[in-house]
Amino acid sequence: MEGLVSLEELGIFTLVLCVLWLYLPGYLVNTFAMMWGKWLPKTGYGPWPIDGGRTHKDGNRVLGDGKTWNGLIGGSLTSGLLAIFMVWLVSGNDLTNAPFIDISINGSGIGTFSFLNLGWIGSAFYLGTLLGFFSLVGDSTGSFMKRRRGLKREGGVSSKAPLLDTLPFAIFTFIGGLIFLPSTYHSAEGVWIGMLGLLILTPIIHRAFNILGYKLGWKDVPY
């Protein structure tokens, strides 16, 4: 595949959409984690807070009840399934089909995982799961920083902190992509501008999905 993107060919808007498509498993994983956090406990399993209910030396919870193992594991694995669906949906698409391009390499493997001989399904699942995991680790990092600033949950309601709720998960998602996505994608002309544009838009995207989660009853607050 030649360079993934070109500003002259695509324009900034399509470029940002391309980057969003590539990182979609990381951007949607919070929604999946919300689903697992709400639904699994209804079956009698969980929730299992990641911090085990422990408090930091400042007297606040390390992470809080909103960060659970069922959300972390279930959300990450669901992102893996999303990646499989994405590759299946746009198999063979190249730059002319932007922003919905095929993230696989010749349909046989994806980036770091091609040497494992997992095929496109296994490679896509691995990639999506790791992007989701990195995103949720970033989200938990933001939660940790909020708690250290005294921004803690009150009952089932989380404190509002727009930047700490958005930028850490986006940055960690990009780090995961830089490690595991094929290097071709990040060496392409203009891709870094697309990533910066998406980072700027992340608070808006995050708020939109949180409002949706609130409307569907997955969240207690629309942020």
PDB file of N, CA and C in Angstrom, residues 61-140:
ATOM      1  N   ARG A  61     -10.126   7.393  46.898  1.00  0.00           N
ATOM      2  CA  ARG A  61      -9.947   6.112  46.218  1.00  0.00           C
ATOM      3  C   ARG A  61      -8.844   6.218  45.173  1.00  0.00           C
ATOM      4  N   VAL A  62      -8.154   5.109  44.924  1.00  0.00           N
ATOM      5  CA  VAL A  62      -7.088   5.099  43.920  1.00  0.00           C
ATOM      6  C   VAL A  62      -7.661   5.406  42.542  1.00  0.00           C
ATOM      7  N   LEU A  63      -8.731   4.690  42.160  1.00  0.00           N
ATOM      8  CA  LEU A  63      -9.399   4.918  40.881  1.00  0.00           C
ATOM      9  C   LEU A  63     -10.887   5.199  41.054  1.00  0.00           C
ATOM     10  N   GLY A  64     -11.525   4.478  41.946  1.00  0.00           N
ATOM     11  CA  GLY A  64     -12.958   4.654  42.151  1.00  0.00           C
ATOM     12  C   GLY A  64     -13.761   3.493  41.598  1.00  0.00           C
ATOM     13  N   ASP A  65     -15.043   3.471  41.916  1.00  0.00           N
ATOM     14  CA  ASP A  65     -15.915   2.369  41.506  1.00  0.00           C
ATOM     15  C   ASP A  65     -16.187   2.344  40.010  1.00  0.00           C
ATOM     16  N   GLY A  66     -15.903   3.450  39.322  1.00  0.00           N
ATOM     17  CA  GLY A  66     -16.208   3.512  37.892  1.00  0.00           C
ATOM     18  C   GLY A  66     -15.241   2.744  37.018  1.00  0.00           C
ATOM     19  N   LYS A  67     -14.107   2.329  37.549  1.00  0.00           N
ATOM     20  CA  LYS A  67     -13.115   1.578  36.783  1.00  0.00           C
ATOM     21  C   LYS A  67     -13.094   0.141  37.294  1.00  0.00           C
ATOM     22  N   THR A  68     -13.635  -0.768  36.495  1.00  0.00           N
ATOM     23  CA  THR A  68     -13.799  -2.158  36.924  1.00  0.00           C
ATOM     24  C   THR A  68     -13.078  -3.121  35.993  1.00  0.00           C
ATOM     25  N   TRP A  69     -12.781  -4.305  36.534  1.00  0.00           N
ATOM     26  CA  TRP A  69     -12.168  -5.349  35.713  1.00  0.00           C
ATOM     27  C   TRP A  69     -13.130  -5.827  34.636  1.00  0.00           C
ATOM     28  N   ASN A  70     -14.426  -5.888  34.950  1.00  0.00           N
ATOM     29  CA  ASN A  70     -15.366  -6.338  33.927  1.00  0.00           C
ATOM     30  C   ASN A  70     -15.420  -5.349  32.770  1.00  0.00           C
ATOM     31  N   GLY A  71     -15.293  -4.042  33.064  1.00  0.00           N
ATOM     32  CA  GLY A  71     -15.261  -3.051  31.996  1.00  0.00           C
ATOM     33  C   GLY A  71     -13.969  -3.108  31.212  1.00  0.00           C
ATOM     34  N   LEU A  72     -12.837  -3.255  31.910  1.00  0.00           N
ATOM     35  CA  LEU A  72     -11.529  -3.292  31.254  1.00  0.00           C
ATOM     36  C   LEU A  72     -11.395  -4.500  30.337  1.00  0.00           C
ATOM     37  N   ILE A  73     -11.692  -5.675  30.860  1.00  0.00           N
ATOM     38  CA  ILE A  73     -11.522  -6.900  30.071  1.00  0.00           C
ATOM     39  C   ILE A  73     -12.610  -7.027  29.014  1.00  0.00           C
ATOM     40  N   GLY A  74     -13.869  -6.857  29.431  1.00  0.00           N
ATOM     41  CA  GLY A  74     -14.969  -6.987  28.483  1.00  0.00           C
ATOM     42  C   GLY A  74     -14.909  -5.946  27.387  1.00  0.00           C
ATOM     43  N   GLY A  75     -14.585  -4.696  27.754  1.00  0.00           N
ATOM     44  CA  GLY A  75     -14.492  -3.634  26.759  1.00  0.00           C
ATOM     45  C   GLY A  75     -13.378  -3.885  25.764  1.00  0.00           C
ATOM     46  N   SER A  76     -12.213  -4.313  26.252  1.00  0.00           N
ATOM     47  CA  SER A  76     -11.071  -4.572  25.371  1.00  0.00           C
ATOM     48  C   SER A  76     -11.378  -5.693  24.387  1.00  0.00           C
ATOM     49  N   LEU A  77     -11.966  -6.783  24.875  1.00  0.00           N
ATOM     50  CA  LEU A  77     -12.287  -7.909  23.996  1.00  0.00           C
ATOM     51  C   LEU A  77     -13.350  -7.529  22.972  1.00  0.00           C
ATOM     52  N   THR A  78     -14.295  -6.692  23.371  1.00  0.00           N
ATOM     53  CA  THR A  78     -15.321  -6.248  22.430  1.00  0.00           C
ATOM     54  C   THR A  78     -14.704  -5.372  21.344  1.00  0.00           C
ATOM     55  N   SER A  79     -13.697  -4.586  21.687  1.00  0.00           N
ATOM     56  CA  SER A  79     -12.980  -3.804  20.680  1.00  0.00           C
ATOM     57  C   SER A  79     -12.273  -4.723  19.690  1.00  0.00           C
ATOM     58  N   GLY A  80     -11.800  -5.868  20.177  1.00  0.00           N
ATOM     59  CA  GLY A  80     -11.209  -6.852  19.280  1.00  0.00           C
ATOM     60  C   GLY A  80     -12.213  -7.366  18.266  1.00  0.00           C
ATOM     61  N   LEU A  81     -13.432  -7.626  18.718  1.00  0.00           N
ATOM     62  CA  LEU A  81     -14.493  -8.064  17.801  1.00  0.00           C
ATOM     63  C   LEU A  81     -14.836  -6.964  16.807  1.00  0.00           C
ATOM     64  N   LEU A  82     -14.821  -5.715  17.268  1.00  0.00           N
ATOM     65  CA  LEU A  82     -15.089  -4.595  16.368  1.00  0.00           C
ATOM     66  C   LEU A  82     -14.044  -4.530  15.262  1.00  0.00           C
ATOM     67  N   ALA A  83     -12.776  -4.749  15.600  1.00  0.00           N
ATOM     68  CA  ALA A  83     -11.710  -4.709  14.598  1.00  0.00           C
ATOM     69  C   ALA A  83     -11.910  -5.793  13.542  1.00  0.00           C
ATOM     70  N   ILE A  84     -12.343  -6.979  13.959  1.00  0.00           N
ATOM     71  CA  ILE A  84     -12.642  -8.044  12.993  1.00  0.00           C
ATOM     72  C   ILE A  84     -13.732  -7.584  12.037  1.00  0.00           C
ATOM     73  N   PHE A  85     -14.788  -6.998  12.577  1.00  0.00           N
ATOM     74  CA  PHE A  85     -15.896  -6.514  11.747  1.00  0.00           C
ATOM     75  C   PHE A  85     -15.421  -5.430  10.785  1.00  0.00           C
ATOM     76  N   MET A  86     -14.549  -4.540  11.257  1.00  0.00           N
ATOM     77  CA  MET A  86     -14.043  -3.463  10.409  1.00  0.00           C
ATOM     78  C   MET A  86     -13.269  -4.010   9.218  1.00  0.00           C
ATOM     79  N   VAL A  87     -12.375  -4.972   9.463  1.00  0.00           N
ATOM     80  CA  VAL A  87     -11.584  -5.549   8.376  1.00  0.00           C
ATOM     81  C   VAL A  87     -12.485  -6.297   7.406  1.00  0.00           C
ATOM     82  N   TRP A  88     -13.435  -7.050   7.932  1.00  0.00           N
ATOM     83  CA  TRP A  88     -14.374  -7.778   7.070  1.00  0.00           C
ATOM     84  C   TRP A  88     -15.195  -6.821   6.214  1.00  0.00           C
ATOM     85  N   LEU A  89     -15.607  -5.706   6.813  1.00  0.00           N
ATOM     86  CA  LEU A  89     -16.495  -4.772   6.133  1.00  0.00           C
ATOM     87  C   LEU A  89     -15.817  -4.068   4.968  1.00  0.00           C
ATOM     88  N   VAL A  90     -14.546  -3.727   5.111  1.00  0.00           N
ATOM     89  CA  VAL A  90     -13.878  -2.920   4.079  1.00  0.00           C
ATOM     90  C   VAL A  90     -12.685  -3.656   3.475  1.00  0.00           C
ATOM     91  N   SER A  91     -12.702  -4.970   3.500  1.00  0.00           N
ATOM     92  CA  SER A  91     -11.586  -5.759   2.991  1.00  0.00           C
ATOM     93  C   SER A  91     -11.215  -5.343   1.567  1.00  0.00           C
ATOM     94  N   GLY A  92      -9.945  -5.029   1.374  1.00  0.00           N
ATOM     95  CA  GLY A  92      -9.455  -4.650   0.058  1.00  0.00           C
ATOM     96  C   GLY A  92      -9.531  -3.170  -0.255  1.00  0.00           C
ATOM     97  N   ASN A  93     -10.181  -2.400   0.601  1.00  0.00           N
ATOM     98  CA  ASN A  93     -10.294  -0.956   0.353  1.00  0.00           C
ATOM     99  C   ASN A  93      -8.933  -0.272   0.475  1.00  0.00           C
ATOM    100  N   ASP A  94      -8.644   0.608  -0.485  1.00  0.00           N
ATOM    101  CA  ASP A  94      -7.405   1.372  -0.417  1.00  0.00           C
ATOM    102  C   ASP A  94      -7.718   2.852  -0.268  1.00  0.00           C
ATOM    103  N   LEU A  95      -6.760   3.696  -0.588  1.00  0.00           N
ATOM    104  CA  LEU A  95      -6.902   5.128  -0.393  1.00  0.00           C
ATOM    105  C   LEU A  95      -8.097   5.707  -1.129  1.00  0.00           C
ATOM    106  N   THR A  96      -8.437   5.108  -2.272  1.00  0.00           N
ATOM    107  CA  THR A  96      -9.561   5.636  -3.048  1.00  0.00           C
ATOM    108  C   THR A  96     -10.883   5.463  -2.321  1.00  0.00           C
ATOM    109  N   ASN A  97     -10.909   4.617  -1.298  1.00  0.00           N
ATOM    110  CA  ASN A  97     -12.126   4.383  -0.514  1.00  0.00           C
ATOM    111  C   ASN A  97     -12.100   5.115   0.826  1.00  0.00           C
ATOM    112  N   ALA A  98     -11.156   6.040   0.994  1.00  0.00           N
ATOM    113  CA  ALA A  98     -11.023   6.779   2.254  1.00  0.00           C
ATOM    114  C   ALA A  98     -12.341   7.459   2.615  1.00  0.00           C
ATOM    115  N   PRO A  99     -12.676   7.475   3.919  1.00  0.00           N
ATOM    116  CA  PRO A  99     -11.822   7.099   5.059  1.00  0.00           C
ATOM    117  C   PRO A  99     -11.889   5.633   5.449  1.00  0.00           C
ATOM    118  N   PHE A 100     -12.735   4.841   4.764  1.00  0.00           N
ATOM    119  CA  PHE A 100     -12.934   3.453   5.197  1.00  0.00           C
ATOM    120  C   PHE A 100     -11.938   2.536   4.507  1.00  0.00           C
ATOM    121  N   ILE A 101     -10.699   2.579   4.975  1.00  0.00           N
ATOM    122  CA  ILE A 101      -9.627   1.804   4.375  1.00  0.00           C
ATOM    123  C   ILE A 101      -9.407   0.504   5.147  1.00  0.00           C
ATOM    124  N   ASP A 102      -8.856  -0.475   4.448  1.00  0.00           N
ATOM    125  CA  ASP A 102      -8.578  -1.783   5.047  1.00  0.00           C
ATOM    126  C   ASP A 102      -7.299  -1.691   5.873  1.00  0.00           C
ATOM    127  N   ILE A 103      -7.379  -2.005   7.152  1.00  0.00           N
ATOM    128  CA  ILE A 103      -6.199  -1.911   8.014  1.00  0.00           C
ATOM    129  C   ILE A 103      -5.337  -3.170   7.965  1.00  0.00           C
ATOM    130  N   SER A 104      -5.745  -4.168   7.185  1.00  0.00           N
ATOM    131  CA  SER A 104      -4.959  -5.400   7.101  1.00  0.00           C
ATOM    132  C   SER A 104      -3.900  -5.271   6.015  1.00  0.00           C
ATOM    133  N   ILE A 105      -2.942  -6.188   6.026  1.00  0.00           N
ATOM    134  CA  ILE A 105      -1.877  -6.214   5.034  1.00  0.00           C
ATOM    135  C   ILE A 105      -2.076  -7.431   4.148  1.00  0.00           C
ATOM    136  N   ASN A 106      -2.505  -7.204   2.920  1.00  0.00           N
ATOM    137  CA  ASN A 106      -2.750  -8.294   1.971  1.00  0.00           C
ATOM    138  C   ASN A 106      -3.705  -9.344   2.519  1.00  0.00           C
ATOM    139  N   GLY A 107      -4.524  -8.947   3.503  1.00  0.00           N
ATOM    140  CA  GLY A 107      -5.519  -9.856   4.048  1.00  0.00           C
ATOM    141  C   GLY A 107      -4.953 -10.987   4.875  1.00  0.00           C
ATOM    142  N   SER A 108      -3.647 -10.997   5.121  1.00  0.00           N
ATOM    143  CA  SER A 108      -3.046 -12.143   5.807  1.00  0.00           C
ATOM    144  C   SER A 108      -2.674 -11.869   7.253  1.00  0.00           C
ATOM    145  N   GLY A 109      -2.428 -10.637   7.580  1.00  0.00           N
ATOM    146  CA  GLY A 109      -2.039 -10.321   8.942  1.00  0.00           C
ATOM    147  C   GLY A 109      -1.960  -8.834   9.124  1.00  0.00           C
ATOM    148  N   ILE A 110      -1.875  -8.394  10.345  1.00  0.00           N
ATOM    149  CA  ILE A 110      -1.862  -6.966  10.618  1.00  0.00           C
ATOM    150  C   ILE A 110      -0.630  -6.597  11.417  1.00  0.00           C
ATOM    151  N   GLY A 111       0.186  -5.742  10.831  1.00  0.00           N
ATOM    152  CA  GLY A 111       1.299  -5.138  11.540  1.00  0.00           C
ATOM    153  C   GLY A 111       2.131  -6.108  12.346  1.00  0.00           C
ATOM    154  N   THR A 112       2.238  -5.831  13.620  1.00  0.00           N
ATOM    155  CA  THR A 112       3.091  -6.567  14.542  1.00  0.00           C
ATOM    156  C   THR A 112       2.728  -8.042  14.623  1.00  0.00           C
ATOM    157  N   PHE A 113       1.480  -8.391  14.290  1.00  0.00           N
ATOM    158  CA  PHE A 113       1.009  -9.749  14.543  1.00  0.00           C
ATOM    159  C   PHE A 113       1.087 -10.674  13.334  1.00  0.00           C
ATOM    160  N   SER A 114       1.571 -10.170  12.190  1.00  0.00           N
ATOM    161  CA  SER A 114       1.609 -11.010  11.002  1.00  0.00           C
ATOM    162  C   SER A 114       2.525 -12.217  11.199  1.00  0.00           C
ATOM    163  N   PHE A 115       3.583 -12.066  12.001  1.00  0.00           N
ATOM    164  CA  PHE A 115       4.524 -13.168  12.207  1.00  0.00           C
ATOM    165  C   PHE A 115       3.917 -14.299  13.031  1.00  0.00           C
ATOM    166  N   LEU A 116       2.801 -14.044  13.708  1.00  0.00           N
ATOM    167  CA  LEU A 116       2.175 -15.066  14.538  1.00  0.00           C
ATOM    168  C   LEU A 116       1.326 -16.033  13.726  1.00  0.00           C
ATOM    169  N   ASN A 117       1.167 -15.740  12.436  1.00  0.00           N
ATOM    170  CA  ASN A 117       0.368 -16.591  11.551  1.00  0.00           C
ATOM    171  C   ASN A 117      -1.051 -16.794  12.071  1.00  0.00           C
ATOM    172  N   LEU A 118      -1.639 -15.714  12.566  1.00  0.00           N
ATOM    173  CA  LEU A 118      -3.001 -15.780  13.086  1.00  0.00           C
ATOM    174  C   LEU A 118      -4.041 -15.565  12.000  1.00  0.00           C
ATOM    175  N   GLY A 119      -3.596 -15.164  10.805  1.00  0.00           N
ATOM    176  CA  GLY A 119      -4.558 -14.807   9.775  1.00  0.00           C
ATOM    177  C   GLY A 119      -5.170 -13.453  10.081  1.00  0.00           C
ATOM    178  N   TRP A 120      -6.002 -12.987   9.172  1.00  0.00           N
ATOM    179  CA  TRP A 120      -6.539 -11.638   9.365  1.00  0.00           C
ATOM    180  C   TRP A 120      -7.498 -11.548  10.538  1.00  0.00           C
ATOM    181  N   ILE A 121      -8.239 -12.634  10.824  1.00  0.00           N
ATOM    182  CA  ILE A 121      -9.196 -12.584  11.934  1.00  0.00           C
ATOM    183  C   ILE A 121      -8.467 -12.478  13.273  1.00  0.00           C
ATOM    184  N   GLY A 122      -7.505 -13.370  13.498  1.00  0.00           N
ATOM    185  CA  GLY A 122      -6.767 -13.339  14.750  1.00  0.00           C
ATOM    186  C   GLY A 122      -5.969 -12.060  14.920  1.00  0.00           C
ATOM    187  N   SER A 123      -5.349 -11.594  13.825  1.00  0.00           N
ATOM    188  CA  SER A 123      -4.562 -10.370  13.891  1.00  0.00           C
ATOM    189  C   SER A 123      -5.437  -9.161  14.183  1.00  0.00           C
ATOM    190  N   ALA A 124      -6.593  -9.099  13.521  1.00  0.00           N
ATOM    191  CA  ALA A 124      -7.516  -7.984  13.753  1.00  0.00           C
ATOM    192  C   ALA A 124      -8.016  -7.994  15.196  1.00  0.00           C
ATOM    193  N   PHE A 125      -8.334  -9.180  15.707  1.00  0.00           N
ATOM    194  CA  PHE A 125      -8.812  -9.282  17.083  1.00  0.00           C
ATOM    195  C   PHE A 125      -7.738  -8.824  18.062  1.00  0.00           C
ATOM    196  N   TYR A 126      -6.513  -9.267  17.831  1.00  0.00           N
ATOM    197  CA  TYR A 126      -5.399  -8.872  18.686  1.00  0.00           C
ATOM    198  C   TYR A 126      -5.221  -7.353  18.673  1.00  0.00           C
ATOM    199  N   LEU A 127      -5.212  -6.782  17.475  1.00  0.00           N
ATOM    200  CA  LEU A 127      -4.997  -5.344  17.334  1.00  0.00           C
ATOM    201  C   LEU A 127      -6.102  -4.549  18.016  1.00  0.00           C
ATOM    202  N   GLY A 128      -7.352  -4.910  17.740  1.00  0.00           N
ATOM    203  CA  GLY A 128      -8.474  -4.192  18.335  1.00  0.00           C
ATOM    204  C   GLY A 128      -8.487  -4.294  19.848  1.00  0.00           C
ATOM    205  N   THR A 129      -8.170  -5.493  20.356  1.00  0.00           N
ATOM    206  CA  THR A 129      -8.135  -5.685  21.810  1.00  0.00           C
ATOM    207  C   THR A 129      -7.066  -4.811  22.454  1.00  0.00           C
ATOM    208  N   LEU A 130      -5.896  -4.745  21.833  1.00  0.00           N
ATOM    209  CA  LEU A 130      -4.809  -3.948  22.401  1.00  0.00           C
ATOM    210  C   LEU A 130      -5.087  -2.451  22.312  1.00  0.00           C
ATOM    211  N   LEU A 131      -5.686  -2.004  21.203  1.00  0.00           N
ATOM    212  CA  LEU A 131      -6.054  -0.590  21.109  1.00  0.00           C
ATOM    213  C   LEU A 131      -7.078  -0.242  22.188  1.00  0.00           C
ATOM    214  N   GLY A 132      -8.039  -1.144  22.391  1.00  0.00           N
ATOM    215  CA  GLY A 132      -9.030  -0.928  23.439  1.00  0.00           C
ATOM    216  C   GLY A 132      -8.397  -0.919  24.816  1.00  0.00           C
ATOM    217  N   PHE A 133      -7.477  -1.847  25.043  1.00  0.00           N
ATOM    218  CA  PHE A 133      -6.807  -1.931  26.342  1.00  0.00           C
ATOM    219  C   PHE A 133      -5.996  -0.672  26.624  1.00  0.00           C
ATOM    220  N   PHE A 134      -5.220  -0.226  25.640  1.00  0.00           N
ATOM    221  CA  PHE A 134      -4.425   0.991  25.823  1.00  0.00           C
ATOM    222  C   PHE A 134      -5.327   2.179  26.128  1.00  0.00           C
ATOM    223  N   SER A 135      -6.447   2.261  25.422  1.00  0.00           N
ATOM    224  CA  SER A 135      -7.384   3.365  25.648  1.00  0.00           C
ATOM    225  C   SER A 135      -7.915   3.353  27.075  1.00  0.00           C
ATOM    226  N   LEU A 136      -8.290   2.179  27.567  1.00  0.00           N
ATOM    227  CA  LEU A 136      -8.841   2.083  28.920  1.00  0.00           C
ATOM    228  C   LEU A 136      -7.777   2.311  29.990  1.00  0.00           C
ATOM    229  N   VAL A 137      -6.537   1.927  29.703  1.00  0.00           N
ATOM    230  CA  VAL A 137      -5.447   2.250  30.631  1.00  0.00           C
ATOM    231  C   VAL A 137      -5.281   3.767  30.704  1.00  0.00           C
ATOM    232  N   GLY A 138      -5.373   4.431  29.544  1.00  0.00           N
ATOM    233  CA  GLY A 138      -5.310   5.884  29.538  1.00  0.00           C
ATOM    234  C   GLY A 138      -6.465   6.503  30.293  1.00  0.00           C
ATOM    235  N   ASP A 139      -7.655   5.927  30.125  1.00  0.00           N
ATOM    236  CA  ASP A 139      -8.833   6.419  30.839  1.00  0.00           C
ATOM    237  C   ASP A 139      -8.652   6.262  32.347  1.00  0.00           C
ATOM    238  N   SER A 140      -8.093   5.132  32.764  1.00  0.00           N
ATOM    239  CA  SER A 140      -7.838   4.909  34.191  1.00  0.00           C
ATOM    240  C   SER A 140      -6.765   5.857  34.715  1.00  0.00           C
TER     241      SER A 140
END
